[in-house]
Amino acid sequence: MTLRAFISSTMDDLVNERRLVAKRLKELGIEPVNAEAMPPSGLNSWDRIRGEIDSCQIVILILGDRYGWVPDDGHGAKLGKSVTHLEYDHAKERGKIILPFQKRLRYGHPVDTLRDDFRREVSEWSDGTFRQEFDFADELSELAGAAIIDLLRNTFLKNPPYPHRRPRSIPQPALPTSNRSTNKDVLIAGAGMSIAAGMPPASLLIGLLSHEIWDQPSQSERFNFSDVAEFYALQFGKEQLISRLVEAMDRLGNPQPTTAHKHAVNYFGAIITTNFDNLFEQACEQQGIPYIVMLPGESLPEVGNRLPIYKLIGSLDTPESLRLTQRETAVEVNSDLVMMAKQLTQRNPVTVIGHGLRDGLIPEILSQRPESLEGRMVSPIAAPMEEILLNRFHLKKVEISADDFMEDLIGGQ
């Protein structure tokens, strides 16, 4: 389950604020729900708004200079309240978590009794919620991001369950073996595939960890996940680091294998991944496909007719296998697991999905691929400086979503 946040405010005067807050929410893996992005439907305006609020766990309320439009017919017409005020009332009635932000009014601003009364209502602790003030749109986006992370730590991440161990392999499939492709192509899967399934992105994990390390966690934005994980482990120990990650994975959603995961385990001859979730294993089990998981620090078993899944930084359900910090991944460069993955990419066509190719073990694994071998990088968007990486690793760009790519790939067999 992906967390959703409804953005409530007046429209015309807070366009930039709404846009930057929505952008920040997306960076944290939270789906922003705002009027600008709502597709047409057969519902009237208020029914649509009410339904969207009901579907969200969080409401971000932004109050600016204007009180907003007061409907003269339909829902709330007799109450004399603006649409934003009605949204706030409905969120309170539904028991939603409300995060209010008020823009500081300019000196000498015109008096607006309705606006001022509404701001006072939100501000008063007995009837409302503690609110934060801001001056600029970029300041608001930072405040909103910090408030979301703090909320997740204090509300959603409590009493972490102990990770359940899954089987490291499963026996012969219930389906005939002919249902799975026999090609040798190798999939390299990064965080993008897991995020699409509802897993928390690295930016959110960094935020959650950095709130326990620094008084001003915004400084963590300069570092990647493994940097922050390494410093967190030094401060609190690796056991607590793993506990925090398990909390985030278990409490912030219920990820399920996507179409891309399900097709991938049918099509590819091997999967190499830097993800520590179990989405590929789940996809195999749901379709009766035999698989074997390869983890750091363990001897490599015989693959046989099973799909090998090389998990380069380990698996959350086997905590001792996790290699989360820069130091730990650096040690793995010459490990049997990485060398085997490297050999696979030197001998077989490669498809990269959901990985930026900029850090971690993947650049090392791809470093000696022959130019003659086919290679693809699948991504729906073009990233700056991407051509440098594509040329370095002899890959061609396929600008399409992972699900659509896999649908086409399977359909073309």
mmCIF file of C-alpha atoms in Angstrom:
data_model
loop_
_atom_site.group_PDB
_atom_site.id
_atom_site.type_symbol
_atom_site.label_atom_id
_atom_site.label_comp_id
_atom_site.label_asym_id
_atom_site.label_seq_id
_atom_site.Cartn_x
_atom_site.Cartn_y
_atom_site.Cartn_z
ATOM 1 C CA MET A 1 0.000 0.000 0.000
ATOM 2 C CA THR A 2 1.496 3.332 -1.093
ATOM 3 C CA LEU A 3 0.916 6.211 1.310
ATOM 4 C CA ARG A 4 -1.179 9.022 -0.165
ATOM 5 C CA ALA A 5 -1.269 12.662 0.909
ATOM 6 C CA PHE A 6 -4.025 15.086 -0.085
ATOM 7 C CA ILE A 7 -2.820 18.656 -0.692
ATOM 8 C CA SER A 8 -5.460 21.148 0.440
ATOM 9 C CA SER A 9 -5.135 24.883 -0.266
ATOM 10 C CA THR A 10 -6.395 27.699 -2.413
ATOM 11 C CA MET A 11 -5.203 27.288 -5.987
ATOM 12 C CA ASP A 12 -4.209 30.448 -7.831
ATOM 13 C CA ASP A 13 -2.105 32.079 -5.109
ATOM 14 C CA LEU A 14 -0.267 28.912 -4.008
ATOM 15 C CA VAL A 15 0.598 27.279 -7.335
ATOM 16 C CA ASN A 16 4.347 27.044 -6.682
ATOM 17 C CA GLU A 17 3.833 25.846 -3.116
ATOM 18 C CA ARG A 18 1.530 23.052 -4.256
ATOM 19 C CA ARG A 19 3.885 22.028 -7.056
ATOM 20 C CA LEU A 20 6.987 21.853 -4.853
ATOM 21 C CA VAL A 21 5.190 20.001 -2.062
ATOM 22 C CA ALA A 22 3.927 17.443 -4.587
ATOM 23 C CA LYS A 23 7.472 17.063 -5.932
ATOM 24 C CA ARG A 24 8.867 16.500 -2.438
ATOM 25 C CA LEU A 25 6.208 13.911 -1.651
ATOM 26 C CA LYS A 26 7.078 11.969 -4.803
ATOM 27 C CA GLU A 27 10.749 11.998 -3.812
ATOM 28 C CA LEU A 28 9.744 10.352 -0.535
ATOM 29 C CA GLY A 29 7.693 7.682 -2.283
ATOM 30 C CA ILE A 30 4.376 9.199 -1.185
ATOM 31 C CA GLU A 31 1.640 9.738 -3.763
ATOM 32 C CA PRO A 32 0.500 13.374 -3.841
ATOM 33 C CA VAL A 33 -3.202 13.880 -4.447
ATOM 34 C CA ASN A 34 -4.075 17.328 -5.746
ATOM 35 C CA ALA A 35 -6.770 18.833 -7.913
ATOM 36 C CA GLU A 36 -4.361 19.625 -10.758
ATOM 37 C CA ALA A 37 -3.606 15.941 -11.318
ATOM 38 C CA MET A 38 -7.152 14.584 -10.950
ATOM 39 C CA PRO A 39 -8.421 13.108 -14.243
ATOM 40 C CA PRO A 40 -12.025 13.839 -15.281
ATOM 41 C CA SER A 41 -14.716 11.637 -13.757
ATOM 42 C CA GLY A 42 -18.480 11.430 -13.669
ATOM 43 C CA LEU A 43 -18.652 12.602 -10.043
ATOM 44 C CA ASN A 44 -19.488 16.136 -9.016
ATOM 45 C CA SER A 45 -16.612 18.200 -7.649
ATOM 46 C CA TRP A 46 -17.270 17.715 -3.943
ATOM 47 C CA ASP A 47 -17.940 13.981 -4.194
ATOM 48 C CA ARG A 48 -14.654 13.625 -6.044
ATOM 49 C CA ILE A 49 -12.733 15.678 -3.464
ATOM 50 C CA ARG A 50 -14.328 13.845 -0.547
ATOM 51 C CA GLY A 51 -13.481 10.472 -2.077
ATOM 52 C CA GLU A 52 -9.852 11.489 -2.587
ATOM 53 C CA ILE A 53 -9.533 12.708 1.013
ATOM 54 C CA ASP A 54 -11.038 9.446 2.253
ATOM 55 C CA SER A 55 -8.455 7.478 0.254
ATOM 56 C CA CYS A 56 -5.506 9.350 1.790
ATOM 57 C CA GLN A 57 -3.810 8.761 5.122
ATOM 58 C CA ILE A 58 -2.440 12.308 5.348
ATOM 59 C CA VAL A 59 -3.780 15.788 4.527
ATOM 60 C CA ILE A 60 -1.318 18.619 3.968
ATOM 61 C CA LEU A 61 -3.111 21.911 4.593
ATOM 62 C CA ILE A 62 -1.482 25.058 3.158
ATOM 63 C CA LEU A 63 -2.941 28.419 4.160
ATOM 64 C CA GLY A 64 -1.927 31.599 2.335
ATOM 65 C CA ASP A 65 -3.206 35.156 1.842
ATOM 66 C CA ARG A 66 -6.629 34.159 0.551
ATOM 67 C CA TYR A 67 -9.510 32.434 2.294
ATOM 68 C CA GLY A 68 -10.692 30.952 -0.977
ATOM 69 C CA TRP A 69 -13.854 30.455 -2.958
ATOM 70 C CA VAL A 70 -17.090 29.933 -0.998
ATOM 71 C CA PRO A 71 -19.517 27.771 -2.999
ATOM 72 C CA ASP A 72 -22.956 29.287 -3.564
ATOM 73 C CA ASP A 73 -24.643 25.974 -4.344
ATOM 74 C CA GLY A 74 -24.049 22.277 -3.717
ATOM 75 C CA HIS A 75 -22.231 20.928 -0.689
ATOM 76 C CA GLY A 76 -21.461 23.500 1.984
ATOM 77 C CA ALA A 77 -23.329 26.339 0.265
ATOM 78 C CA LYS A 78 -25.271 27.181 3.416
ATOM 79 C CA LEU A 79 -22.224 27.066 5.680
ATOM 80 C CA GLY A 80 -20.430 30.075 4.244
ATOM 81 C CA LYS A 81 -17.094 28.203 4.228
ATOM 82 C CA SER A 82 -14.462 28.007 1.505
ATOM 83 C CA VAL A 83 -13.673 24.743 -0.266
ATOM 84 C CA THR A 84 -10.346 24.555 1.604
ATOM 85 C CA HIS A 85 -12.181 25.000 4.905
ATOM 86 C CA LEU A 86 -14.671 22.280 3.926
ATOM 87 C CA GLU A 87 -11.773 19.955 3.036
ATOM 88 C CA TYR A 88 -10.217 20.618 6.442
ATOM 89 C CA ASP A 89 -13.515 19.899 8.230
ATOM 90 C CA HIS A 90 -14.009 16.663 6.306
ATOM 91 C CA ALA A 91 -10.441 15.514 7.056
ATOM 92 C CA LYS A 92 -10.994 16.166 10.778
ATOM 93 C CA GLU A 93 -14.319 14.340 10.699
ATOM 94 C CA ARG A 94 -12.651 11.338 9.061
ATOM 95 C CA GLY A 95 -9.809 11.343 11.581
ATOM 96 C CA LYS A 96 -7.115 12.011 8.996
ATOM 97 C CA ILE A 97 -3.622 13.086 9.998
ATOM 98 C CA ILE A 98 -3.486 16.805 9.178
ATOM 99 C CA LEU A 99 -0.189 18.655 8.694
ATOM 100 C CA PRO A 100 -0.957 22.396 8.534
ATOM 101 C CA PHE A 101 1.394 25.057 7.154
ATOM 102 C CA GLN A 102 0.639 28.780 7.204
ATOM 103 C CA LYS A 103 2.325 31.320 5.003
ATOM 104 C CA ARG A 104 3.353 34.381 6.990
ATOM 105 C CA LEU A 105 1.148 37.290 5.999
ATOM 106 C CA ARG A 106 2.780 40.382 4.551
ATOM 107 C CA TYR A 107 3.080 43.446 6.752
ATOM 108 C CA GLY A 108 -0.005 45.603 6.312
ATOM 109 C CA HIS A 109 -1.990 42.886 4.553
ATOM 110 C CA PRO A 110 -5.704 43.613 4.124
ATOM 111 C CA VAL A 111 -7.980 42.327 6.847
ATOM 112 C CA ASP A 112 -9.986 39.242 5.880
ATOM 113 C CA THR A 113 -12.147 38.080 8.755
ATOM 114 C CA LEU A 114 -12.979 34.665 7.257
ATOM 115 C CA ARG A 115 -9.323 33.952 6.451
ATOM 116 C CA ASP A 116 -8.070 35.109 9.841
ATOM 117 C CA ASP A 117 -10.723 33.159 11.734
ATOM 118 C CA PHE A 118 -9.866 30.011 9.793
ATOM 119 C CA ARG A 119 -6.138 30.413 10.420
ATOM 120 C CA ARG A 120 -6.871 30.941 14.110
ATOM 121 C CA GLU A 121 -9.044 27.820 14.209
ATOM 122 C CA VAL A 122 -6.252 25.731 12.719
ATOM 123 C CA SER A 123 -3.668 27.274 15.048
ATOM 124 C CA GLU A 124 -5.494 26.776 18.314
ATOM 125 C CA TRP A 125 -4.218 23.653 20.019
ATOM 126 C CA SER A 126 -7.591 22.682 21.512
ATOM 127 C CA ASP A 127 -9.412 22.575 18.184
ATOM 128 C CA GLY A 128 -6.657 22.217 15.687
ATOM 129 C CA THR A 129 -3.132 20.969 15.278
ATOM 130 C CA PHE A 130 0.269 22.502 15.839
ATOM 131 C CA ARG A 131 1.213 24.258 12.604
ATOM 132 C CA GLN A 132 4.406 25.509 10.991
ATOM 133 C CA GLU A 133 4.931 28.836 9.243
ATOM 134 C CA PHE A 134 6.845 29.559 6.049
ATOM 135 C CA ASP A 135 7.730 32.434 3.741
ATOM 136 C CA PHE A 136 8.798 30.777 0.489
ATOM 137 C CA ALA A 137 7.697 27.775 -1.560
ATOM 138 C CA ASP A 138 11.044 25.974 -1.363
ATOM 139 C CA GLU A 139 11.074 26.463 2.414
ATOM 140 C CA LEU A 140 7.605 24.906 2.594
ATOM 141 C CA SER A 141 8.674 21.845 0.604
ATOM 142 C CA GLU A 142 11.528 21.219 3.064
ATOM 143 C CA LEU A 143 9.240 21.691 6.072
ATOM 144 C CA ALA A 144 6.650 19.360 4.574
ATOM 145 C CA GLY A 145 9.270 16.689 3.844
ATOM 146 C CA ALA A 146 10.671 16.881 7.376
ATOM 147 C CA ALA A 147 7.168 16.754 8.883
ATOM 148 C CA ILE A 148 6.297 13.673 6.815
ATOM 149 C CA ILE A 149 9.450 11.838 7.880
ATOM 150 C CA ASP A 150 8.881 12.770 11.524
ATOM 151 C CA LEU A 151 5.271 11.602 11.248
ATOM 152 C CA LEU A 152 6.323 8.271 9.771
ATOM 153 C CA ARG A 153 8.837 7.715 12.563
ATOM 154 C CA ASN A 154 6.368 8.535 15.322
ATOM 155 C CA THR A 155 3.107 7.177 13.908
ATOM 156 C CA PHE A 156 3.692 4.409 11.386
ATOM 157 C CA LEU A 157 6.984 2.950 12.582
ATOM 158 C CA LYS A 158 6.239 1.378 15.939
ATOM 159 C CA ASN A 159 6.732 -2.115 17.351
ATOM 160 C CA PRO A 160 8.642 -3.598 14.424
ATOM 161 C CA PRO A 161 7.931 -7.243 13.677
ATOM 162 C CA TYR A 162 10.867 -9.598 13.502
ATOM 163 C CA PRO A 163 11.625 -10.456 9.874
ATOM 164 C CA HIS A 164 10.280 -13.838 8.848
ATOM 165 C CA ARG A 165 12.719 -16.054 7.042
ATOM 166 C CA ARG A 166 11.618 -17.281 3.668
ATOM 167 C CA PRO A 167 12.786 -20.472 1.962
ATOM 168 C CA ARG A 168 16.032 -19.973 0.085
ATOM 169 C CA SER A 169 14.706 -22.022 -2.804
ATOM 170 C CA ILE A 170 11.597 -23.919 -3.799
ATOM 171 C CA PRO A 171 11.274 -27.361 -5.391
ATOM 172 C CA GLN A 172 10.130 -28.223 -8.884
ATOM 173 C CA PRO A 173 7.347 -25.940 -10.141
ATOM 174 C CA ALA A 174 3.712 -26.883 -10.200
ATOM 175 C CA LEU A 175 3.634 -25.526 -13.765
ATOM 176 C CA PRO A 176 5.386 -27.357 -16.633
ATOM 177 C CA THR A 177 8.974 -26.188 -17.081
ATOM 178 C CA SER A 178 8.187 -25.266 -20.702
ATOM 179 C CA ASN A 179 6.210 -22.285 -19.407
ATOM 180 C CA ARG A 180 9.485 -20.530 -18.610
ATOM 181 C CA SER A 181 11.885 -19.202 -21.211
ATOM 182 C CA THR A 182 15.187 -21.031 -21.686
ATOM 183 C CA ASN A 183 17.153 -17.986 -22.901
ATOM 184 C CA LYS A 184 20.349 -16.853 -21.183
ATOM 185 C CA ASP A 185 19.584 -13.129 -20.911
ATOM 186 C CA VAL A 186 20.503 -11.503 -17.590
ATOM 187 C CA LEU A 187 18.345 -8.937 -15.801
ATOM 188 C CA ILE A 188 20.014 -6.334 -13.603
ATOM 189 C CA ALA A 189 17.314 -4.904 -11.339
ATOM 190 C CA GLY A 190 17.708 -1.802 -9.206
ATOM 191 C CA ALA A 191 15.566 0.114 -6.759
ATOM 192 C CA GLY A 192 13.298 1.476 -9.482
ATOM 193 C CA MET A 193 11.580 -1.889 -9.859
ATOM 194 C CA SER A 194 10.917 -2.150 -6.126
ATOM 195 C CA ILE A 195 9.665 1.433 -5.804
ATOM 196 C CA ALA A 196 7.136 0.747 -8.567
ATOM 197 C CA ALA A 197 5.832 -2.110 -6.404
ATOM 198 C CA GLY A 198 5.371 0.140 -3.359
ATOM 199 C CA MET A 199 8.706 -0.174 -1.549
ATOM 200 C CA PRO A 200 9.997 2.973 0.207
ATOM 201 C CA PRO A 201 12.595 4.814 -1.926
ATOM 202 C CA ALA A 202 16.130 5.462 -0.720
ATOM 203 C CA SER A 203 15.318 9.147 -0.110
ATOM 204 C CA LEU A 204 12.681 8.201 2.458
ATOM 205 C CA LEU A 205 14.943 5.648 4.156
ATOM 206 C CA ILE A 206 17.712 8.257 4.305
ATOM 207 C CA GLY A 207 15.299 10.709 5.888
ATOM 208 C CA LEU A 208 14.110 8.243 8.498
ATOM 209 C CA LEU A 209 17.659 7.317 9.503
ATOM 210 C CA SER A 210 19.028 10.851 9.435
ATOM 211 C CA HIS A 211 16.312 12.117 11.793
ATOM 212 C CA GLU A 212 17.869 9.940 14.480
ATOM 213 C CA ILE A 213 21.404 11.110 13.701
ATOM 214 C CA TRP A 214 21.232 14.858 13.144
ATOM 215 C CA ASP A 215 19.287 17.772 14.546
ATOM 216 C CA GLN A 216 19.144 19.182 11.019
ATOM 217 C CA PRO A 217 18.561 16.118 8.851
ATOM 218 C CA SER A 218 18.471 18.157 5.639
ATOM 219 C CA GLN A 219 22.268 17.802 5.535
ATOM 220 C CA SER A 220 21.780 14.103 4.731
ATOM 221 C CA GLU A 221 20.697 15.040 1.202
ATOM 222 C CA ARG A 222 24.360 15.327 0.258
ATOM 223 C CA PHE A 223 24.906 11.601 0.870
ATOM 224 C CA ASN A 224 23.615 8.373 -0.638
ATOM 225 C CA PHE A 225 21.925 5.602 1.299
ATOM 226 C CA SER A 226 25.050 3.555 1.987
ATOM 227 C CA ASP A 227 26.827 6.633 3.397
ATOM 228 C CA VAL A 228 23.996 7.367 5.833
ATOM 229 C CA ALA A 229 23.593 3.664 6.686
ATOM 230 C CA GLU A 230 27.283 3.407 7.513
ATOM 231 C CA PHE A 231 27.196 6.407 9.843
ATOM 232 C CA TYR A 232 23.952 5.211 11.441
ATOM 233 C CA ALA A 233 25.502 1.792 12.123
ATOM 234 C CA LEU A 234 28.516 3.466 13.741
ATOM 235 C CA GLN A 235 26.221 5.466 16.013
ATOM 236 C CA PHE A 236 23.606 2.866 16.928
ATOM 237 C CA GLY A 237 24.883 -0.505 15.715
ATOM 238 C CA LYS A 238 24.036 -2.579 12.660
ATOM 239 C CA GLU A 239 21.301 -4.506 14.477
ATOM 240 C CA GLN A 240 19.320 -1.315 15.034
ATOM 241 C CA LEU A 241 19.968 -0.251 11.439
ATOM 242 C CA ILE A 242 18.445 -3.485 10.173
ATOM 243 C CA SER A 243 15.546 -3.121 12.617
ATOM 244 C CA ARG A 244 14.762 0.342 11.233
ATOM 245 C CA LEU A 245 14.802 -0.928 7.663
ATOM 246 C CA VAL A 246 12.531 -3.837 8.532
ATOM 247 C CA GLU A 247 10.126 -1.360 10.154
ATOM 248 C CA ALA A 248 10.057 0.810 7.069
ATOM 249 C CA MET A 249 9.508 -2.091 4.694
ATOM 250 C CA ASP A 250 6.801 -3.703 6.799
ATOM 251 C CA ARG A 251 4.959 -0.591 7.988
ATOM 252 C CA LEU A 252 5.026 1.749 5.016
ATOM 253 C CA GLY A 253 3.313 -0.470 2.517
ATOM 254 C CA ASN A 254 2.386 -3.920 1.340
ATOM 255 C CA PRO A 255 4.453 -4.306 -1.828
ATOM 256 C CA GLN A 256 3.446 -6.951 -4.315
ATOM 257 C CA PRO A 257 5.282 -8.117 -7.445
ATOM 258 C CA THR A 258 4.471 -5.970 -10.466
ATOM 259 C CA THR A 259 3.806 -7.196 -13.980
ATOM 260 C CA ALA A 260 7.489 -6.593 -14.676
ATOM 261 C CA HIS A 261 8.537 -8.860 -11.772
ATOM 262 C CA LYS A 262 6.206 -11.656 -12.892
ATOM 263 C CA HIS A 263 7.327 -11.535 -16.509
ATOM 264 C CA ALA A 264 10.987 -11.166 -15.540
ATOM 265 C CA VAL A 265 11.143 -14.466 -13.647
ATOM 266 C CA ASN A 266 9.592 -16.165 -16.670
ATOM 267 C CA TYR A 267 11.856 -14.627 -19.277
ATOM 268 C CA PHE A 268 15.362 -14.121 -17.904
ATOM 269 C CA GLY A 269 17.933 -16.829 -17.325
ATOM 270 C CA ALA A 270 19.358 -15.074 -14.258
ATOM 271 C CA ILE A 271 18.537 -12.029 -12.140
ATOM 272 C CA ILE A 272 21.145 -9.809 -10.492
ATOM 273 C CA THR A 273 19.710 -7.281 -8.061
ATOM 274 C CA THR A 274 20.773 -4.688 -5.518
ATOM 275 C CA ASN A 275 17.332 -4.832 -3.887
ATOM 276 C CA PHE A 276 16.964 -6.561 -0.536
ATOM 277 C CA ASP A 277 13.205 -7.185 -0.744
ATOM 278 C CA ASN A 278 11.554 -10.488 -1.751
ATOM 279 C CA LEU A 279 9.541 -9.385 -4.775
ATOM 280 C CA PHE A 280 11.274 -11.677 -7.274
ATOM 281 C CA GLU A 281 10.956 -14.616 -4.889
ATOM 282 C CA GLN A 282 7.245 -13.871 -4.461
ATOM 283 C CA ALA A 283 6.805 -13.679 -8.241
ATOM 284 C CA CYS A 284 8.426 -17.113 -8.587
ATOM 285 C CA GLU A 285 6.291 -18.658 -5.862
ATOM 286 C CA GLN A 286 3.082 -17.216 -7.289
ATOM 287 C CA GLN A 287 3.826 -18.866 -10.635
ATOM 288 C CA GLY A 288 5.410 -22.096 -9.425
ATOM 289 C CA ILE A 289 8.842 -21.261 -10.817
ATOM 290 C CA PRO A 290 11.820 -22.948 -9.105
ATOM 291 C CA TYR A 291 14.458 -20.504 -7.899
ATOM 292 C CA ILE A 292 17.594 -20.301 -5.806
ATOM 293 C CA VAL A 293 18.797 -17.204 -3.946
ATOM 294 C CA MET A 294 22.499 -16.378 -3.872
ATOM 295 C CA LEU A 295 23.593 -14.203 -0.943
ATOM 296 C CA PRO A 296 26.848 -12.514 0.145
ATOM 297 C CA GLY A 297 29.079 -14.480 2.483
ATOM 298 C CA GLU A 298 27.720 -17.884 1.475
ATOM 299 C CA SER A 299 29.039 -20.606 -0.801
ATOM 300 C CA LEU A 300 27.361 -20.658 -4.199
ATOM 301 C CA PRO A 301 25.099 -23.718 -4.595
ATOM 302 C CA GLU A 302 24.406 -25.605 -7.785
ATOM 303 C CA VAL A 303 21.738 -23.853 -9.839
ATOM 304 C CA GLY A 304 20.381 -26.809 -11.792
ATOM 305 C CA ASN A 305 17.160 -25.865 -13.585
ATOM 306 C CA ARG A 306 16.287 -23.200 -11.024
ATOM 307 C CA LEU A 307 16.251 -19.458 -11.677
ATOM 308 C CA PRO A 308 19.269 -17.960 -9.871
ATOM 309 C CA ILE A 309 18.607 -14.657 -8.078
ATOM 310 C CA TYR A 310 21.871 -12.966 -7.137
ATOM 311 C CA LYS A 311 21.149 -10.526 -4.294
ATOM 312 C CA LEU A 312 24.354 -8.521 -4.179
ATOM 313 C CA ILE A 313 23.720 -6.678 -0.925
ATOM 314 C CA GLY A 314 21.752 -9.423 0.799
ATOM 315 C CA SER A 315 18.175 -9.941 1.872
ATOM 316 C CA LEU A 316 16.155 -8.429 4.712
ATOM 317 C CA ASP A 317 14.836 -11.840 5.748
ATOM 318 C CA THR A 318 18.429 -13.029 6.220
ATOM 319 C CA PRO A 319 19.837 -10.087 8.220
ATOM 320 C CA GLU A 320 23.352 -11.531 8.514
ATOM 321 C CA SER A 321 23.648 -11.393 4.712
ATOM 322 C CA LEU A 322 23.045 -7.633 4.425
ATOM 323 C CA ARG A 323 25.853 -5.464 3.058
ATOM 324 C CA LEU A 324 24.422 -1.974 3.506
ATOM 325 C CA THR A 325 27.399 0.304 4.057
ATOM 326 C CA GLN A 326 30.133 1.547 1.718
ATOM 327 C CA ARG A 327 32.737 -0.479 3.578
ATOM 328 C CA GLU A 328 30.724 -3.682 3.363
ATOM 329 C CA THR A 329 30.028 -3.354 -0.365
ATOM 330 C CA ALA A 330 33.679 -2.505 -1.044
ATOM 331 C CA VAL A 331 34.710 -5.801 0.555
ATOM 332 C CA GLU A 332 32.298 -7.689 -1.718
ATOM 333 C CA VAL A 333 33.942 -6.507 -4.955
ATOM 334 C CA ASN A 334 36.150 -9.613 -5.128
ATOM 335 C CA SER A 335 33.665 -12.047 -3.581
ATOM 336 C CA ASP A 336 32.556 -15.239 -5.326
ATOM 337 C CA LEU A 337 29.044 -13.819 -5.652
ATOM 338 C CA VAL A 338 30.160 -10.676 -7.462
ATOM 339 C CA MET A 339 32.648 -12.552 -9.638
ATOM 340 C CA MET A 340 29.923 -14.979 -10.713
ATOM 341 C CA ALA A 341 27.586 -12.092 -11.543
ATOM 342 C CA LYS A 342 30.400 -10.438 -13.477
ATOM 343 C CA GLN A 343 30.977 -13.578 -15.544
ATOM 344 C CA LEU A 344 27.285 -13.786 -16.378
ATOM 345 C CA THR A 345 27.259 -10.245 -17.773
ATOM 346 C CA GLN A 346 30.403 -10.923 -19.816
ATOM 347 C CA ARG A 347 28.855 -13.942 -21.528
ATOM 348 C CA ASN A 348 25.174 -13.051 -21.968
ATOM 349 C CA PRO A 349 22.937 -10.204 -23.142
ATOM 350 C CA VAL A 350 22.018 -7.791 -20.339
ATOM 351 C CA THR A 351 18.911 -5.747 -19.561
ATOM 352 C CA VAL A 352 19.119 -3.073 -16.861
ATOM 353 C CA ILE A 353 15.884 -1.889 -15.210
ATOM 354 C CA GLY A 354 15.556 0.544 -12.331
ATOM 355 C CA HIS A 355 19.260 1.167 -11.731
ATOM 356 C CA GLY A 356 21.110 4.432 -12.356
ATOM 357 C CA LEU A 357 24.504 2.718 -12.937
ATOM 358 C CA ARG A 358 26.301 5.435 -10.970
ATOM 359 C CA ASP A 359 27.273 3.702 -7.737
ATOM 360 C CA GLY A 360 27.360 0.420 -5.861
ATOM 361 C CA LEU A 361 28.504 -2.905 -7.272
ATOM 362 C CA ILE A 362 26.703 -2.765 -10.619
ATOM 363 C CA PRO A 363 29.261 -0.526 -12.409
ATOM 364 C CA GLU A 364 31.974 -2.985 -11.333
ATOM 365 C CA ILE A 365 29.952 -5.954 -12.606
ATOM 366 C CA LEU A 366 29.387 -4.293 -15.987
ATOM 367 C CA SER A 367 32.910 -2.894 -16.332
ATOM 368 C CA GLN A 368 34.293 -5.647 -18.591
ATOM 369 C CA ARG A 369 31.305 -6.385 -20.829
ATOM 370 C CA PRO A 370 32.366 -6.931 -24.450
ATOM 371 C CA GLU A 371 30.972 -4.368 -26.860
ATOM 372 C CA SER A 372 29.668 -7.143 -29.135
ATOM 373 C CA LEU A 373 27.124 -8.338 -26.554
ATOM 374 C CA GLU A 374 23.614 -6.914 -26.660
ATOM 375 C CA GLY A 375 22.712 -4.678 -23.748
ATOM 376 C CA ARG A 376 19.702 -2.515 -22.902
ATOM 377 C CA MET A 377 18.826 0.016 -20.265
ATOM 378 C CA VAL A 378 15.073 0.398 -19.733
ATOM 379 C CA SER A 379 13.722 3.663 -18.334
ATOM 380 C CA PRO A 380 10.625 5.765 -19.128
ATOM 381 C CA ILE A 381 12.561 9.037 -18.754
ATOM 382 C CA ALA A 382 15.790 10.477 -20.082
ATOM 383 C CA ALA A 383 18.310 11.369 -17.374
ATOM 384 C CA PRO A 384 21.048 14.022 -17.663
ATOM 385 C CA MET A 385 24.459 12.718 -18.745
ATOM 386 C CA GLU A 386 22.924 9.282 -19.340
ATOM 387 C CA GLU A 387 24.702 8.774 -22.663
ATOM 388 C CA ILE A 388 28.073 8.690 -20.893
ATOM 389 C CA LEU A 389 26.996 5.649 -18.860
ATOM 390 C CA LEU A 390 25.296 3.952 -21.797
ATOM 391 C CA ASN A 391 28.473 4.232 -23.864
ATOM 392 C CA ARG A 392 30.684 3.122 -20.983
ATOM 393 C CA PHE A 393 28.762 -0.122 -20.459
ATOM 394 C CA HIS A 394 27.759 -0.733 -24.115
ATOM 395 C CA LEU A 395 24.039 -0.355 -23.504
ATOM 396 C CA LYS A 396 21.241 0.983 -25.676
ATOM 397 C CA LYS A 397 18.439 3.059 -24.172
ATOM 398 C CA VAL A 398 14.856 1.772 -24.349
ATOM 399 C CA GLU A 399 12.581 4.619 -23.276
ATOM 400 C CA ILE A 400 9.571 2.756 -21.874
ATOM 401 C CA SER A 401 8.207 1.642 -18.510
ATOM 402 C CA ALA A 402 9.375 -1.667 -17.066
ATOM 403 C CA ASP A 403 5.882 -3.177 -17.218
ATOM 404 C CA ASP A 404 5.390 -2.191 -20.875
ATOM 405 C CA PHE A 405 8.866 -3.392 -21.808
ATOM 406 C CA MET A 406 8.290 -6.789 -20.242
ATOM 407 C CA GLU A 407 4.842 -7.096 -21.837
ATOM 408 C CA ASP A 408 6.421 -6.474 -25.252
ATOM 409 C CA LEU A 409 9.291 -8.854 -24.505
ATOM 410 C CA ILE A 410 7.028 -11.702 -23.429
ATOM 411 C CA GLY A 411 4.607 -11.033 -26.287
ATOM 412 C CA GLY A 412 7.430 -11.239 -28.801
ATOM 413 C CA GLN A 413 8.584 -14.707 -27.735
#
